[in-house]
Amino acid sequence: MTTHDPVLDLACRMPKAELHVHIEGTLEPDLAFKLARRNGITLPYADEAALAAAYDFDCLQSFLDLYYACADVLRTADDFRDLMLAYLERAAVDNVIHAEIFFDPQTHTARGVPIGDVIGGFVAGIEAGRARWGVDASLILCFLRHLSEEDGLATLAEAEPYLEHIVGFGLDSSEKGHPPRKFQRLFARCRELGKPVVAHAGEEGPPEYIREALDLLGSQRIDHGVRSVEDPALVARLVRDGIPLTVCPLSNIRLCVFDKMEQHTLADLLADGAKVTINSDDPAYFGGYMNDNIRAVQAAFHFNAAAWYRMARNSFEASFAEPAQKAAWIAQLDAAFAVDG
Ligand code: ADE
Ligand code: ZN
């Protein structure tokens, strides 16, 4: 998209990685109705417009209630493949060349969908998406923190035959009242399996949850982390240790973490030297994909090209790809800035 702001054009055009997107949160109303029809399900909304009109959230939980309800249309491996394909097609438009994609198996296995159909469908979508649009993608299995640690351990056992398709593990869902310390045994087991772990922390929850995610779960990235600014010693630690923060600007506005983008803490975190990345979280529900987030951030903060380079570079450095692959992506990024920057 051409705009009058050359820095924004460059930020939209630059290659980048998306490290915080929930595949269930990419379910657009048209696909939700298509899958509902295909599976003989009646959604409790008259049409796509009525569903979209329900996207009026006042906190994380108000969103999650709808997000889990809509996920009910996902029943077969083909449904999971089609959802993945729709996201990858959209990501390619925004020059996302690598995505590490969260999925919530418990949302599906609790409804009787076999985990093999969930993962098999996603893998088929990733392979087709790579062939069609050249987007590289991998899967991060997220545990739902409103459920018990035992439920998470049972899900991990079910997932073990499919470990080759899973790049890492995460923790999501209702943050308040479900601190990371609830999941220490589960995450120890994930780490024993040789996979990196991440956790949502400091989205609605306090900075203490970020410390727990780091100290008790071994989280290698913090998803959101925007409330870290309330604890300057914690920010100093995040900067010193280069802990990536996968920040989701439009999500934070739609879920009322901040009233206005101008109040978002990402600019201060970036200025402090934190390893900030930009991500879309649940783009179908929050008003946009990667470049919509970039446009909203740029409208509020008017960053220069160096800041956008930094965030894109952070996204590759923070990924769980092999070092040689990261270096190749960063060379692509450098080339985009050498021509345009
Ligand atoms: N699951 C999907 N989106 C989420 C978010 N923003 N926070 C926690 N869990 C989620
Ligand atoms: Zn999230």
Tab-separated table of C-alpha atoms and ligand atoms in Angstrom, residues 20 22 200 224 281, ligand 2:
chain	number	residue	atom	x	y	z
A	20	HIS	CA	2.682	-13.919	18.272
A	22	HIS	CA	-3.070	-17.394	17.530
A	200	HIS	CA	1.920	-14.726	27.837
A	224	HIS	CA	2.986	-9.028	25.495
A	281	ASP	CA	-2.262	-11.669	18.197
B	2	ZN	ZN	-1.661	-13.776	22.463
